[in-house]
Every structure is written in structure tokens, then in C-alpha cells.
Tab-separated table of C-alpha atoms and ligand atoms in Angstrom:
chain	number	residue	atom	x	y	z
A	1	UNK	CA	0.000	0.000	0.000
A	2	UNK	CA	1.320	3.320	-0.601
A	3	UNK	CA	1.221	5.491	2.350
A	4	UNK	CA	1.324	9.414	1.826
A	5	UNK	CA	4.962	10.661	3.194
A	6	UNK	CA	6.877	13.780	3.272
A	7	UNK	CA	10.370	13.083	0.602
A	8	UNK	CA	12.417	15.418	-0.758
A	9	UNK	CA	9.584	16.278	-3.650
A	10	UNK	CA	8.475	18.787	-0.144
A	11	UNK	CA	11.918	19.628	1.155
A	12	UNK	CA	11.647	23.514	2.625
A	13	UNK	CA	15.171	24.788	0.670
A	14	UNK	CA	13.672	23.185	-2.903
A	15	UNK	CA	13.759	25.896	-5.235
A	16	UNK	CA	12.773	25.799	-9.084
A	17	UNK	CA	14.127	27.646	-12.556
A	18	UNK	CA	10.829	29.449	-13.319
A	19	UNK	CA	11.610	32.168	-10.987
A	20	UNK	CA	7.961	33.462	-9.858
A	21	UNK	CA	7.748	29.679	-8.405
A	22	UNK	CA	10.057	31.137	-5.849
A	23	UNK	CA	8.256	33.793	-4.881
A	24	UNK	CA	7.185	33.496	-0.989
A	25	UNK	CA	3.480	34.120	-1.332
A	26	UNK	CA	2.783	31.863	-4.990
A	27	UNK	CA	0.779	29.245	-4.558
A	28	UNK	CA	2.350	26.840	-6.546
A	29	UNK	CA	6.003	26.402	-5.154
A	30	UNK	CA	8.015	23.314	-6.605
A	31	UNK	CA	7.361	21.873	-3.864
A	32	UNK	CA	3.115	22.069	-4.760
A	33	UNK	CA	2.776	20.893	-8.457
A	34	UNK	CA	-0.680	20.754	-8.829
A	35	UNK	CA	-2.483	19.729	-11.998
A	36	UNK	CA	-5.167	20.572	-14.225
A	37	UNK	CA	-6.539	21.079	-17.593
A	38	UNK	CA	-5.270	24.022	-19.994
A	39	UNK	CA	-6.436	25.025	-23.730
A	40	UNK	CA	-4.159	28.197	-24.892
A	41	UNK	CA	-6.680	31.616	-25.361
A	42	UNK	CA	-7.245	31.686	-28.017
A	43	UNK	CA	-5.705	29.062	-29.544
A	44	UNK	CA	-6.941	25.984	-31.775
A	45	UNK	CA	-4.965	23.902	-29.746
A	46	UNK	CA	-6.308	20.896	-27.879
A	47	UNK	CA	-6.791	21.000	-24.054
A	48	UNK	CA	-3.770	19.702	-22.393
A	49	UNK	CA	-2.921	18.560	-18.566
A	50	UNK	CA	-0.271	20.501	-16.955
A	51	UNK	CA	0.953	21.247	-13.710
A	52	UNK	CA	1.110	24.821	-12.068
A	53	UNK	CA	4.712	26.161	-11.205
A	54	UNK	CA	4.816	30.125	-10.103
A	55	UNK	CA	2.317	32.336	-12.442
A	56	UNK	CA	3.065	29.711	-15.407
A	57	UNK	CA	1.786	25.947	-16.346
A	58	UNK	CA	4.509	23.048	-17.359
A	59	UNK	CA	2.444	21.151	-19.962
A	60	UNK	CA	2.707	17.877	-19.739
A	61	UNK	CA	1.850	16.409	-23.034
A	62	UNK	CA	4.798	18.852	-24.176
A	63	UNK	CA	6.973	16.958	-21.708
A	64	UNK	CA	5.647	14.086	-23.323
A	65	UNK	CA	6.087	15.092	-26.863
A	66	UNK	CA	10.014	16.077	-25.613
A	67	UNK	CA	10.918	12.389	-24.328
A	68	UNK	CA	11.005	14.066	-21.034
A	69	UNK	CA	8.718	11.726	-19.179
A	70	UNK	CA	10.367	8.646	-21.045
A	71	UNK	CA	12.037	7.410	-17.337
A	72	UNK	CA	8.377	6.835	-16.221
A	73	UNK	CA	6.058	3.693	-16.130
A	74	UNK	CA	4.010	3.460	-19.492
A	75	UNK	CA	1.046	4.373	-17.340
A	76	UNK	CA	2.342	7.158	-15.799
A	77	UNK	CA	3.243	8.896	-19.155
A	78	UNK	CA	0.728	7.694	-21.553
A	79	UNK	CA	-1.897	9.338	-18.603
A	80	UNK	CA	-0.327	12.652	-19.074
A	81	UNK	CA	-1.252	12.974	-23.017
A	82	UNK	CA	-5.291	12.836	-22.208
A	83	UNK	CA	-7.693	16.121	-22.031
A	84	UNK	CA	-8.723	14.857	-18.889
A	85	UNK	CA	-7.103	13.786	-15.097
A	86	UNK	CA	-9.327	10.679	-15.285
A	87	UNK	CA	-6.835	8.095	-16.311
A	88	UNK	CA	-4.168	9.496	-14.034
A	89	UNK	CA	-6.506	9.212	-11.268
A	90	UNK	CA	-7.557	5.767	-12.334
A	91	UNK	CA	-3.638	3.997	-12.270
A	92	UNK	CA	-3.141	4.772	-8.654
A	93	UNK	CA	-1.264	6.880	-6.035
A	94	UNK	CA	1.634	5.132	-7.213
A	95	UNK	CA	1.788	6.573	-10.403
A	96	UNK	CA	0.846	9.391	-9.572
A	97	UNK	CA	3.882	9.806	-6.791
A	98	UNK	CA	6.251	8.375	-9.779
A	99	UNK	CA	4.525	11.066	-11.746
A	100	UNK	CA	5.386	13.611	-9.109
A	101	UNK	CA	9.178	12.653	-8.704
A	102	UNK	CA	9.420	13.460	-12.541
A	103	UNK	CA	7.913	16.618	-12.329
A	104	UNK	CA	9.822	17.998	-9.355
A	105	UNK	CA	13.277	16.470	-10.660
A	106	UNK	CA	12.146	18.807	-14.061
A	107	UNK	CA	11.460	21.561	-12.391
A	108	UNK	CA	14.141	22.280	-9.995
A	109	UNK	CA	16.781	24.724	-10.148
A	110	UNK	CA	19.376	21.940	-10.311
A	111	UNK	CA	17.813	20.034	-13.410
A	112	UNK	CA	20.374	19.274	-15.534
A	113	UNK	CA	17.263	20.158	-18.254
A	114	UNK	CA	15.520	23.596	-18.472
A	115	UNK	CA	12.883	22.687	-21.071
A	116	UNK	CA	10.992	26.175	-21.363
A	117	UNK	CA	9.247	25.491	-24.514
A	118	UNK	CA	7.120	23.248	-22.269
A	119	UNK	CA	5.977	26.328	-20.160
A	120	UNK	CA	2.853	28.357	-20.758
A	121	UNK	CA	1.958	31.614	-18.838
A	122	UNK	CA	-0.802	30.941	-16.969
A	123	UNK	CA	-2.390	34.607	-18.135
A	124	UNK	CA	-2.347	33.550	-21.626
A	125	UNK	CA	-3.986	29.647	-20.431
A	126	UNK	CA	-7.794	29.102	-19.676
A	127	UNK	CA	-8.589	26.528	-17.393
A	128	UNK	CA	-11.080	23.481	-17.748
A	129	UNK	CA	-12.510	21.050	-15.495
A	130	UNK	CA	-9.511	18.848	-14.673
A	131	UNK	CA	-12.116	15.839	-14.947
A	132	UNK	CA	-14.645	14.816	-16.319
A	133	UNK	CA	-16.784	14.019	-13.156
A	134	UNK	CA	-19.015	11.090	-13.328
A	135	UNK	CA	-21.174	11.373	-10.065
A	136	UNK	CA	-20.450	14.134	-7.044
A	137	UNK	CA	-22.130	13.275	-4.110
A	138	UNK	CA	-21.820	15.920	-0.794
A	139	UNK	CA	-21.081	15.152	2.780
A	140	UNK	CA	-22.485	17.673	5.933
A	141	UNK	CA	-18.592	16.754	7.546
A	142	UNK	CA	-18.615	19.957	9.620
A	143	UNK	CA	-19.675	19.614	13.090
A	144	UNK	CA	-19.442	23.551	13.270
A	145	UNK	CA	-21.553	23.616	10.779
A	146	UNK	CA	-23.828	21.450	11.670
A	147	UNK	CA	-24.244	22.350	15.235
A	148	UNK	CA	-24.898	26.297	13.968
A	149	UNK	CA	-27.593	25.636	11.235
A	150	UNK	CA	-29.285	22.734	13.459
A	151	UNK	CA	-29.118	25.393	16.112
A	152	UNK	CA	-31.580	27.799	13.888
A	153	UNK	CA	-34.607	24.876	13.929
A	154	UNK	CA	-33.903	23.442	17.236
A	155	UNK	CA	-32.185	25.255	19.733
A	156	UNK	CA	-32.519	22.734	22.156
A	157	UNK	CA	-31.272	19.521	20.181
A	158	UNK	CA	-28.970	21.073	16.968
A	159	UNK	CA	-26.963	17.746	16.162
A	160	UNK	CA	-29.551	15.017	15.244
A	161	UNK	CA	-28.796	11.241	16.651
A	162	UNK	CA	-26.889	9.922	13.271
A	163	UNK	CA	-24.150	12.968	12.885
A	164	UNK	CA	-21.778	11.504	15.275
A	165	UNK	CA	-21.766	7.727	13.863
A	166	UNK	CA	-21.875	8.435	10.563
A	167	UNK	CA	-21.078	11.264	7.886
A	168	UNK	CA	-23.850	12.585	6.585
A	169	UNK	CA	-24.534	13.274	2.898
A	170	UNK	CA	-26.527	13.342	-0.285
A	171	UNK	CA	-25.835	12.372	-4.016
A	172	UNK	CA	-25.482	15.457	-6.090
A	173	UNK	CA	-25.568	16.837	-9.630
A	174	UNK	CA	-22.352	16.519	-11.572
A	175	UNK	CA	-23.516	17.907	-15.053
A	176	UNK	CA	-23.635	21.563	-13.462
A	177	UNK	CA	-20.326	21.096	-11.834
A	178	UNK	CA	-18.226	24.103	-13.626
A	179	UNK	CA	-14.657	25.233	-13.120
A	180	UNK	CA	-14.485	28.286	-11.327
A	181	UNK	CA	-14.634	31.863	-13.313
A	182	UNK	CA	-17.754	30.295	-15.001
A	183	UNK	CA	-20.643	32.759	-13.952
A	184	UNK	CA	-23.638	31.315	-11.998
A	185	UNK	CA	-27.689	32.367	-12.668
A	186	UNK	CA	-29.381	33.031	-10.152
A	187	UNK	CA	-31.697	29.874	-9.965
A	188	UNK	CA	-35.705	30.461	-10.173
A	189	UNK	CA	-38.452	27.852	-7.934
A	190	UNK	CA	-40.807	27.425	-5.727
A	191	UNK	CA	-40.451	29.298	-2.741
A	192	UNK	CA	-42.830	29.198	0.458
A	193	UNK	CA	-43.312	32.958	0.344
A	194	UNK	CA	-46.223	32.576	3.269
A	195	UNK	CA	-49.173	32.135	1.358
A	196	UNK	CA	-51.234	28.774	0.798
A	197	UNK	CA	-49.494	28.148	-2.172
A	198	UNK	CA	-45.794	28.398	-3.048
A	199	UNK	CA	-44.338	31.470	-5.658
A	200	UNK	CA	-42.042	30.425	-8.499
A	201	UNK	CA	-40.060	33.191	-8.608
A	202	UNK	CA	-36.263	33.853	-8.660
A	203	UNK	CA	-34.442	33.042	-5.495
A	204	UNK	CA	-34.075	35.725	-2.701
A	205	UNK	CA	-31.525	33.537	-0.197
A	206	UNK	CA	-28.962	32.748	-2.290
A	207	UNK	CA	-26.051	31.736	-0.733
A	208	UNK	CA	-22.571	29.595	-1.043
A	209	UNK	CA	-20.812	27.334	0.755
A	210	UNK	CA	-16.992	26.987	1.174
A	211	UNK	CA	-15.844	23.359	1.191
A	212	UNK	CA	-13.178	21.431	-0.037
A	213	UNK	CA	-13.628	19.160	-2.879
A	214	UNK	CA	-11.754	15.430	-3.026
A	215	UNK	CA	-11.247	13.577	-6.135
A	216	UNK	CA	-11.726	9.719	-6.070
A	217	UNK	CA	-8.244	8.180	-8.237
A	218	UNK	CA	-8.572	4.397	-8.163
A	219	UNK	CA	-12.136	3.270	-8.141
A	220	UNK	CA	-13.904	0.248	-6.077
A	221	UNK	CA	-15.501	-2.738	-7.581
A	222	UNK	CA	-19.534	-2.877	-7.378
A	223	UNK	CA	-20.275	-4.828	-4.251
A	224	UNK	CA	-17.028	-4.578	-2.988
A	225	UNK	CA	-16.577	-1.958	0.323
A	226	UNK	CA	-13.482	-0.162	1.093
A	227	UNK	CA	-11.824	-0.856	4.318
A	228	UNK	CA	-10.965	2.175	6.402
A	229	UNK	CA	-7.155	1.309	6.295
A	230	UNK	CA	-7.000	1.430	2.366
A	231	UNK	CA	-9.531	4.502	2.231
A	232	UNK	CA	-6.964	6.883	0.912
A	233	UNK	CA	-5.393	4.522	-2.232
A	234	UNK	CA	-8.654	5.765	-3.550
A	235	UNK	CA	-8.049	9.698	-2.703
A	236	UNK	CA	-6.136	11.059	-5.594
A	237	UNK	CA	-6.323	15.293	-4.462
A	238	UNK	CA	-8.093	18.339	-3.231
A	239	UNK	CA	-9.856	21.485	-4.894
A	240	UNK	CA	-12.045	24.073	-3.709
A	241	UNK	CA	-15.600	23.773	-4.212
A	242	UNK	CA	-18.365	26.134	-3.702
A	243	UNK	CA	-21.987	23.926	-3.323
A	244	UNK	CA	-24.405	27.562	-4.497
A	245	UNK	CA	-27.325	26.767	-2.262
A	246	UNK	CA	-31.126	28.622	-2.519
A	247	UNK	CA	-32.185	28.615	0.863
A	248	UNK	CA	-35.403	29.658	0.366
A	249	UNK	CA	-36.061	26.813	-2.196
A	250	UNK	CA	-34.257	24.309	-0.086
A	251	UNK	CA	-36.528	25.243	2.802
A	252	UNK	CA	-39.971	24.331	1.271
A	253	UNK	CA	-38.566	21.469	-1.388
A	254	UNK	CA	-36.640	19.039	0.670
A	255	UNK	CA	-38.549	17.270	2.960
A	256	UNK	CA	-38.492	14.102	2.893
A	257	UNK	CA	-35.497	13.158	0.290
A	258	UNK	CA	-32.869	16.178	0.729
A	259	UNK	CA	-31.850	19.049	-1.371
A	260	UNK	CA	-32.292	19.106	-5.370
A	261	UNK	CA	-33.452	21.925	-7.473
A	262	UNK	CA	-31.894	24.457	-4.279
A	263	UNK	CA	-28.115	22.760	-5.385
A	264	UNK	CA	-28.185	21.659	-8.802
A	265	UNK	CA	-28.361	24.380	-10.748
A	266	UNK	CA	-24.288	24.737	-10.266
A	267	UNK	CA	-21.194	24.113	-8.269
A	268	UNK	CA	-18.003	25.581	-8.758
A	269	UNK	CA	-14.663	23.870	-8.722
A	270	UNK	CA	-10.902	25.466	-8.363
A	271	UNK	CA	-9.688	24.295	-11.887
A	272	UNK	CA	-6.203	22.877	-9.795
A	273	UNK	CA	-5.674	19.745	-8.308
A	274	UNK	CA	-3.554	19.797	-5.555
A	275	UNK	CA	-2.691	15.867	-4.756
A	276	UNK	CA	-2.509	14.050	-1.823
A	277	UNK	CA	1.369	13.426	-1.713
A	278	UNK	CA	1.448	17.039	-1.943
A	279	UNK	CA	-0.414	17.247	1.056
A	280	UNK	CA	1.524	14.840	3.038
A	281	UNK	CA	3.265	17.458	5.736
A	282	UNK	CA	-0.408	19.003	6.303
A	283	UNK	CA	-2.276	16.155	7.970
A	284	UNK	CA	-3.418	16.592	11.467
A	285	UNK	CA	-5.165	14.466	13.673
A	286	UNK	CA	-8.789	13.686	13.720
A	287	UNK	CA	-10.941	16.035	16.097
A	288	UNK	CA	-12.520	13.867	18.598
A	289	UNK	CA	-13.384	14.607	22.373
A	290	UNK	CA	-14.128	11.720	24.785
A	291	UNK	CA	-17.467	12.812	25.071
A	292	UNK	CA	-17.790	11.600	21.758
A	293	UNK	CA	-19.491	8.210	20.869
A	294	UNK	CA	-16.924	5.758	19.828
A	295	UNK	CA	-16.815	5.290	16.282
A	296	UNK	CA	-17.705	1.893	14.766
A	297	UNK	CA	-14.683	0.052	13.760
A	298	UNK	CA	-15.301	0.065	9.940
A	299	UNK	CA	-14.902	3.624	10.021
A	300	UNK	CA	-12.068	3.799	12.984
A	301	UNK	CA	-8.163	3.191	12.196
A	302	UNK	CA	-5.423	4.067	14.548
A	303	UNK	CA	-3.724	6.081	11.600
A	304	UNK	CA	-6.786	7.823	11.004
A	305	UNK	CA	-7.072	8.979	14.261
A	306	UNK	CA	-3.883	10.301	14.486
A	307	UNK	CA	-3.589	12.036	11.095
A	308	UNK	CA	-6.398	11.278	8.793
A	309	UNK	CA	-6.942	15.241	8.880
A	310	UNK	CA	-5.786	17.710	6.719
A	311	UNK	CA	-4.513	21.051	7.693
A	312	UNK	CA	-6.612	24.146	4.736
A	313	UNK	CA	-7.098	27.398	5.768
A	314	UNK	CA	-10.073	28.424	3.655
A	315	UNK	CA	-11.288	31.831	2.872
A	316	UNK	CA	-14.116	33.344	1.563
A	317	UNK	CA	-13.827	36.654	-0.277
A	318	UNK	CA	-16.439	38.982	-1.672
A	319	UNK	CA	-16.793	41.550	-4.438
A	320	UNK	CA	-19.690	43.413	-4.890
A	321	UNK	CA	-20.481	44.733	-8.699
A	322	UNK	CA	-20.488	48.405	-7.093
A	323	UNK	CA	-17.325	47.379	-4.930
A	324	UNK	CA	-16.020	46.637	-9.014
A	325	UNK	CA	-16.782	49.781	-10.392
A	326	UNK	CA	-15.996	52.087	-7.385
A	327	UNK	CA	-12.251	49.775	-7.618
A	328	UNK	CA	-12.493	48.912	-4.105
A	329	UNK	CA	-11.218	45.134	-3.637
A	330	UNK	CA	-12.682	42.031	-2.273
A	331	UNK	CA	-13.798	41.998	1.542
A	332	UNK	CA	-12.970	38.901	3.561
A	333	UNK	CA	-16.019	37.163	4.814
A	334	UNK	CA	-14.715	34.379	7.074
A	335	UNK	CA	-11.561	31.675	7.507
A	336	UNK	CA	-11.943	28.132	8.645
A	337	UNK	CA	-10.323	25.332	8.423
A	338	UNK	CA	-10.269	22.201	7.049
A	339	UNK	CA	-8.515	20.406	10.107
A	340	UNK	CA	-11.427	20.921	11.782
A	341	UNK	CA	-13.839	18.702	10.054
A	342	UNK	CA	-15.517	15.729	12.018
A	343	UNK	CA	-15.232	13.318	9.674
A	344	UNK	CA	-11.927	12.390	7.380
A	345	UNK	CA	-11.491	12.062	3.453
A	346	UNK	CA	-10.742	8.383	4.779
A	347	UNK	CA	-13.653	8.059	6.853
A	348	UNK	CA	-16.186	9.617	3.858
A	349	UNK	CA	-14.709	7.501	1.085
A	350	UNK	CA	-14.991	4.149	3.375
A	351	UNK	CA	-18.516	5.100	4.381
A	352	UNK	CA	-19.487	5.882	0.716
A	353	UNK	CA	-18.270	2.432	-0.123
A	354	UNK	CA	-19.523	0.857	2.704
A	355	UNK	CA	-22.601	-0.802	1.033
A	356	UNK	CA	-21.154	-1.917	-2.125
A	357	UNK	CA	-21.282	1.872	-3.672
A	358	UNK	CA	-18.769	1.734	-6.587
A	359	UNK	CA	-16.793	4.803	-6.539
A	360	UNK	CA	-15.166	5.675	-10.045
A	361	UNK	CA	-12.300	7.592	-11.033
A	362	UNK	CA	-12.804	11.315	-11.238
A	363	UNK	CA	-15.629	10.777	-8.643
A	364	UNK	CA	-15.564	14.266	-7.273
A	365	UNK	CA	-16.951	14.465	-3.620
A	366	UNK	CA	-17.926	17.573	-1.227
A	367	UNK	CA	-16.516	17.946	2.463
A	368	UNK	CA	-19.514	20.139	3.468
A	369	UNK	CA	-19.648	23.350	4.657
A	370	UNK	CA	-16.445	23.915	6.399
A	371	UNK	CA	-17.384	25.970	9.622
A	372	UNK	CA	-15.327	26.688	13.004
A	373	UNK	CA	-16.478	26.764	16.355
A	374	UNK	CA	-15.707	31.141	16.079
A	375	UNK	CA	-17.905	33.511	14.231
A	376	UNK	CA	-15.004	34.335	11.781
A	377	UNK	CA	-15.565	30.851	10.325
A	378	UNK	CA	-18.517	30.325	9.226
A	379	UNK	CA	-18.633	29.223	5.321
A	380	UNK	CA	-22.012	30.493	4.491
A	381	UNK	CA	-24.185	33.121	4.623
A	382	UNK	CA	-27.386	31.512	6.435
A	383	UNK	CA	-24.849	30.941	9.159
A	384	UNK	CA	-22.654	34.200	8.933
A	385	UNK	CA	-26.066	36.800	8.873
A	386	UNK	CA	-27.931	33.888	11.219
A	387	UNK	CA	-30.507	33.352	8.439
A	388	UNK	CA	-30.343	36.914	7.124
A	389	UNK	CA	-31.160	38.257	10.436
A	390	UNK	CA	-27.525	39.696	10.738
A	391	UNK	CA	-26.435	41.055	7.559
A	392	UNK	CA	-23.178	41.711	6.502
A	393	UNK	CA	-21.385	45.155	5.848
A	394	UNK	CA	-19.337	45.697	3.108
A	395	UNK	CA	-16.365	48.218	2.388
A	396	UNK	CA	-18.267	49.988	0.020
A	397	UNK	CA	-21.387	50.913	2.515
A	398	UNK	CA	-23.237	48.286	1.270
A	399	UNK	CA	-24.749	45.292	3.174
A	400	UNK	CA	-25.116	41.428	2.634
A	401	UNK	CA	-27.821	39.065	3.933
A	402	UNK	CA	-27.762	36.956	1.017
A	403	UNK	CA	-25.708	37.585	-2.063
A	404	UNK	CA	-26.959	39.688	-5.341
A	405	UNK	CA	-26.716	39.911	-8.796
A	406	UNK	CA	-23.154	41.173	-9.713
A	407	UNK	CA	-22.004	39.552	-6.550
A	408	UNK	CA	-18.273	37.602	-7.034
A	409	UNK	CA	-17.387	34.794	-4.574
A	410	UNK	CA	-13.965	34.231	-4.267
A	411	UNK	CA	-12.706	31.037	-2.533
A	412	UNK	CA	-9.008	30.905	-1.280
A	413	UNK	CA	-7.078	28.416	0.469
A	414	UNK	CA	-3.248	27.420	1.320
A	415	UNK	CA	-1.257	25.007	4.239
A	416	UNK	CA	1.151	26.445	6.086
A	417	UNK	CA	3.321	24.890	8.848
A	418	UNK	CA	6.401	25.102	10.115
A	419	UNK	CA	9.400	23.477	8.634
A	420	UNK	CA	7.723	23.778	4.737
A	421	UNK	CA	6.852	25.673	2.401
A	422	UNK	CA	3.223	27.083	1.786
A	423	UNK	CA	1.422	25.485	-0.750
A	424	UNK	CA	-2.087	27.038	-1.990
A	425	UNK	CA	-4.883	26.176	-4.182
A	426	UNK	CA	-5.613	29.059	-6.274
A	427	UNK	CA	-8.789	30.634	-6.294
A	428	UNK	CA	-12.545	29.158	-7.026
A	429	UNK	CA	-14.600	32.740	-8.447
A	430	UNK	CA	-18.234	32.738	-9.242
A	431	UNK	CA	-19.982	35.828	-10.322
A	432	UNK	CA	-24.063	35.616	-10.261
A	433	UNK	CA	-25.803	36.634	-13.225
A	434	UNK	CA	-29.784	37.713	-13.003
A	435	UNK	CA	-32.207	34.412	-13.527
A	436	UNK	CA	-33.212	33.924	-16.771
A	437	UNK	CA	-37.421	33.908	-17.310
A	438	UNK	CA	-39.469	31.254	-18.600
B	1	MN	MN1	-22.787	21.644	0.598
């Protein structure tokens, strides 16, 4: 089994040859290398994977095309000429790390090779989805989260009598997933406006939620759960994902199955995959108090317990449309954390299995609203203005209880910790466009 491990691919004093990579607030250090899909603006040229070093991308099919990946298993190399991550994800963390090695050995300022026809300014690149996603399905992992919007219907009991034994989630739309920059309409439906019968009518509580987003690499046979200790062979990385969420069409539509028109109408994606070897110095242990119920054992592992978290800062910017034209910049909302999830990648991806669910490459599932236990931290609106009731003030005199047309969400989120270098993800934007009309 391969287990995730800090090696020299995350060694502090790494530098690379493409200068801005060196830079002490990029995002994408050598020491990152995340990947994604790139077609050149502009260009006829087909899409192309490639991983992000400083403000430029080292295409890999270039690499490819150069002999430069010739040192690496056929199905390391022959996954790097596709439009899509799917068949890297499919042949395993293995690859993947082999993959990695390559890259960083490349890319370093000691590489006996400098191949800079293989680099494209990111400016001149625009990014696709980095897979092509067959289902997405979305956990409720935050216990912050949970707690705080449970807390709005009933005061008395927030957490309900599963959220502690198992994570919590539904199965989601992955046609309207869309890489971040793509703008979002405003979704119209029924909404419970206090009369006898419901309004359809644009939504008025639109809102987003800040979450991380994990892709599934090697799949699991139909029929065929995942044990706990093998969970993460089948995580291949991390994005950013914002799950848009009507609140006021949620509210009247999803008793008794769950959400469905109030989510489906889009969720945004960071186009950059940042994988899990690339996370390996960020882990952090699970949070668990012993007031807690124990967990059962298919979902419990000693390692999992002691590091099957991951360390993300993740915040949530905003940018009004007059906030745009008065050239004020984005407002920070909020800042939580990934480490402080109550259920792991591990734990989701063994429950999700755990009845025989096949889970297939490119797979993309949602962590949940990631909330804190402080007010800062809250990933949402209907938790940040408590329903609307508290709005939000913005630079620009202007105030927020849910968000409006022109509005620009801006996801952001990086590891830090001592001893390494920061890492980030890049950015997930979303700017909502008026509904459309029947
Ligand atoms: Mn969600």
C-alpha cells in the first residue's frame, strides 16, 4: 500500500528555474505541483494537462512530446497525453507519486534540463474542469456547521442522533459542476413565500458554501466496500468547491429526500488539483473529544485517528459589482479550516463504499460546509447573517444578507506549517448573473 509521506519532492530549501515559483506568497512552489486542464486563449490547440509552477503551467503532453517523461512507467506517461485527469486518477497513487518525482526532478533549479518550450503563462492559459466528473455526491462533515444551522430549527437539540456515527450526505448533480470563473444564474423555484401556495419566482436567499472538494483516483468494484485502512489509495487530491445553495427553495422542497433543485443548478470547482502526496506534511489528527461516541470500527483506524486530517485554511472573499466599479477590492467574509472537520477524506470515502457503492475515477466528492467553532468561520451566509437576520457590511457601505446579482465569490485556500513551504490552491470565483425567465 502506498502510504502518503513527506520526501524530498516537499523539502523547505527546494527551489525551481521558473523564478515566480520562488516567490514566498505563490501558490504553486516546486514543492506544490498541482495539476489541471489548460487550452491556450485563443488558440486551436487541444486542451492539455499541466501542472502549475509560479504564475506559469509546465504542460505535460509537451513533456511528453520532448521524451522528457520517457524514465516513467508506461502508465504514468501515456496518462499525461489525455484532455482529462481521469486516467491518471484511475492507475493509482503510485503513479501518480512516480509522476510527481518526474515533475519535481524537471522543475528544480538543479535540473540538468531547463525545457521552457514546455511552459505556458498561466495569463495567456484558460482553465477546464480537470475531470470529467461522473457522479459528485456531498457530505455535511462539519460539526461547526452542523451544530450552527441545526441550532436555527432546534435550539434545544442542533446535532440530530446519526451525525456523530456516521457522515452525513446526499448524491449530487455533476452535469452543473463548472470550473471556477464560469458565472452562476441566479436559480428560479418554488419558494414558500407565506401564502397557501408556493411562488415560483427567482431566489431571494442565495447563498454559497466553502468546502473542499476530493477527487476519487482508483475506483472500487460494485459490491465490494473499502476498508478504512485502504480509504486513501482511492483519494487522488483536493480542490475548492463552492456547493451555491437557494435557501429559500431548499426550505420548502426538501422534505423528505434532501436538497435538489436548491443545489443543482451549479457548483463551482478550483480548476487545480492539488494531490494528496502534496499534502503529506499538512495532515493533522482527527478532532474527537471523549465525550464523543466511539466510532464503529469500519470507520475507525489508529492512523486515522492520528492524522487522517488535513490542515486548509479556507477563505471566503467577496466583491460586490459596485465594490467593481468604485475599484475597491474584495472583503474577507470568514476563515476556517479544514482540520477541523468531524469526519476524514478516509472516513467519507470508506462510508461511501460501505454498502457496495462503486466509486469511479474522477468521482468528485464535497466535504460540506467547512465551519469553526468562532464567528469568523462560518462558510455560508445563512450561518454568517444567522438566516439573514444579521447582515453583513461591506467596504463599500453596502450590506449582505444573502448575495446579489453582480455579486463575485472568491474562494481561497493554502497550508502552512512550520518546517515547509506554503502550498495554496488558487482561487474558485463565481460571479451571479440575473435568472433567466421562462
Ligand atoms: Mn454543501
Amino acid at each position: 500500500m502506498h502510504l502518503p509521506a513527506v520526501d524530498g519532492t516537499h523539502h523547505a530549501a527546494l527551489e525551481s528555474w521558473v523564478e515566480s515559483a520562488n516567490a514566498s506568497d505563490t501558490d504553486f512552489p516546486v514543492q506544490n505541483l498541482a495539476l489541471g486542464v489548460f487550452r491556450r486563449r485563443g488558440s486551436t490547440s487541444l486542451p492539455a494537462i499541466g501542472a502549475a509552477i509560479g504564475d506559469k503551467i509546465f504542460d505535460l503532453r509537451a513533456c511528453f512530446d520532448m521524451g522528457l517523461l520517457d524514465v516513467l512507467p508506461p502508465a504514468a506517461r501515456l496518462s499525461c497525453t489525455g484532455w482529462s485527469l481521469n486516467n491518471l486518477m484511475g492507475a493509482g497513487r503510485e503513479i501518480a507519486a512516480a509522476l510527481r518525482r518526474r515533475i519535481s526532478e524537471l522543475l528544480r533549479a538543479d535540473s540538468a534540463l531547463r525545457p521552457e518550450a514546455a511552459l505556458v503563462k498561466m495569463k495567456d492559459a484558460e482553465m477546464l474542469l480537470p475531470a470529467e466528473i461522473g457522479d459528485y455526491t456531498d457530505f455535511y462533515a462539519s460539526v461547526h456547521h452542523a451544530a450552527n444551522v441545526g441550532r436555527m430549527f432546534r435550539p434545544d437539540n442542533p446535532l440530530l442522533p446519526n451525525y456523530k456515527y456516521l457522515p452525513v450526505a446526499y448524491h449530487g448533480r455533476a452535469s452543473s459542476v463548472v470550473a471556477g470563473g464560469a458565472p452562476v444564474r441566479r436559480p428560479s423555484g418554488q419558494i414558500q413565500a407565506g401564502g397557501e401556495a408556493p411562488v415560483y419566482e427567482p431566489s431571494r436567499m442565495l447563498d454559497y458554501e466553502s468546502e473542499v472538494g476530493m477527487f476519487i483516483g482508483r475506483g472500487n468494484a460494485l459490491g465490494t466496500p473499502v476498508p478504512i485502512v485502504r480509504a486513501e489509495e482511492h483519494l487522488f487530491g483536493f480542490c475548492l468547491l463552492n456547493d451555491w445553495s437557494a435557501r429559500d427553495i431548499q426550505a420548502w422542497e426538501y422534505q423528505p429526500l434532501g436538497p435538489f433543485l436548491a443545489k443543482n443548478f451549479a457548483t463551482s470547482i478550483s480548476p487545480w488539483v492539488v494531490t494528496a502526496d502534496a499534502m503529506a506534511p499538512f495532515r493533522a489528527p482527527l478532532e474527537r473529544t471523549t465525550a464523543d461516541p466511539a466510532q464503529l470500527p469500519y470507520l475507525q483506524s489508529d492512523w486515522n485517528d492520528a492524522s487522517g486530517a488535513f490542515s486548509i485554511a479556507i477563505e471566503v472573499w467577496l466583491r460586490t459589482a459596485r465594490m467593481r466599479s468604485d475599484g475597491i477590492s474584495a472583503q474577507r467574509l470568514s476563515r476556517g479550516n479544514f482540520e477541523s472537520m468531524f469526519w476524514s477524506p478516509a472516513q467519507m470515502i470508506a462510508h461511501h463504499a460501505s454498502g457496495g457503492c462503486n466509486l469511479r475515477s474522477g468521482d468528485l466528492l464535497g466535504s460540506g460546509t467547512i465551519s469553526g467553532p468562532g464567528e469568523q468561520s462560518r462558510g455560508c451566509l445563512m450561518e454568517l447573517t444567522e438566516r439573514g437576520t444579521k447582515p453583513v457590511q461591506l467596504a463599500s457601505s453596502e450590506q449582505r444578507s444573502f448575495l446579489e446579482d453582480g455579486d463575485e465569490v472568491i474562494l481561497r485556500g493554502y497550508c502552512e506549517r512550520p518546517g515547509f513551504r506554503r502550498i495554496g490552491f488558487g482561487e474558485c470565483r463565481g460571479i451571479v448573473e440575473p435568472s433567466s425567465t421562462l
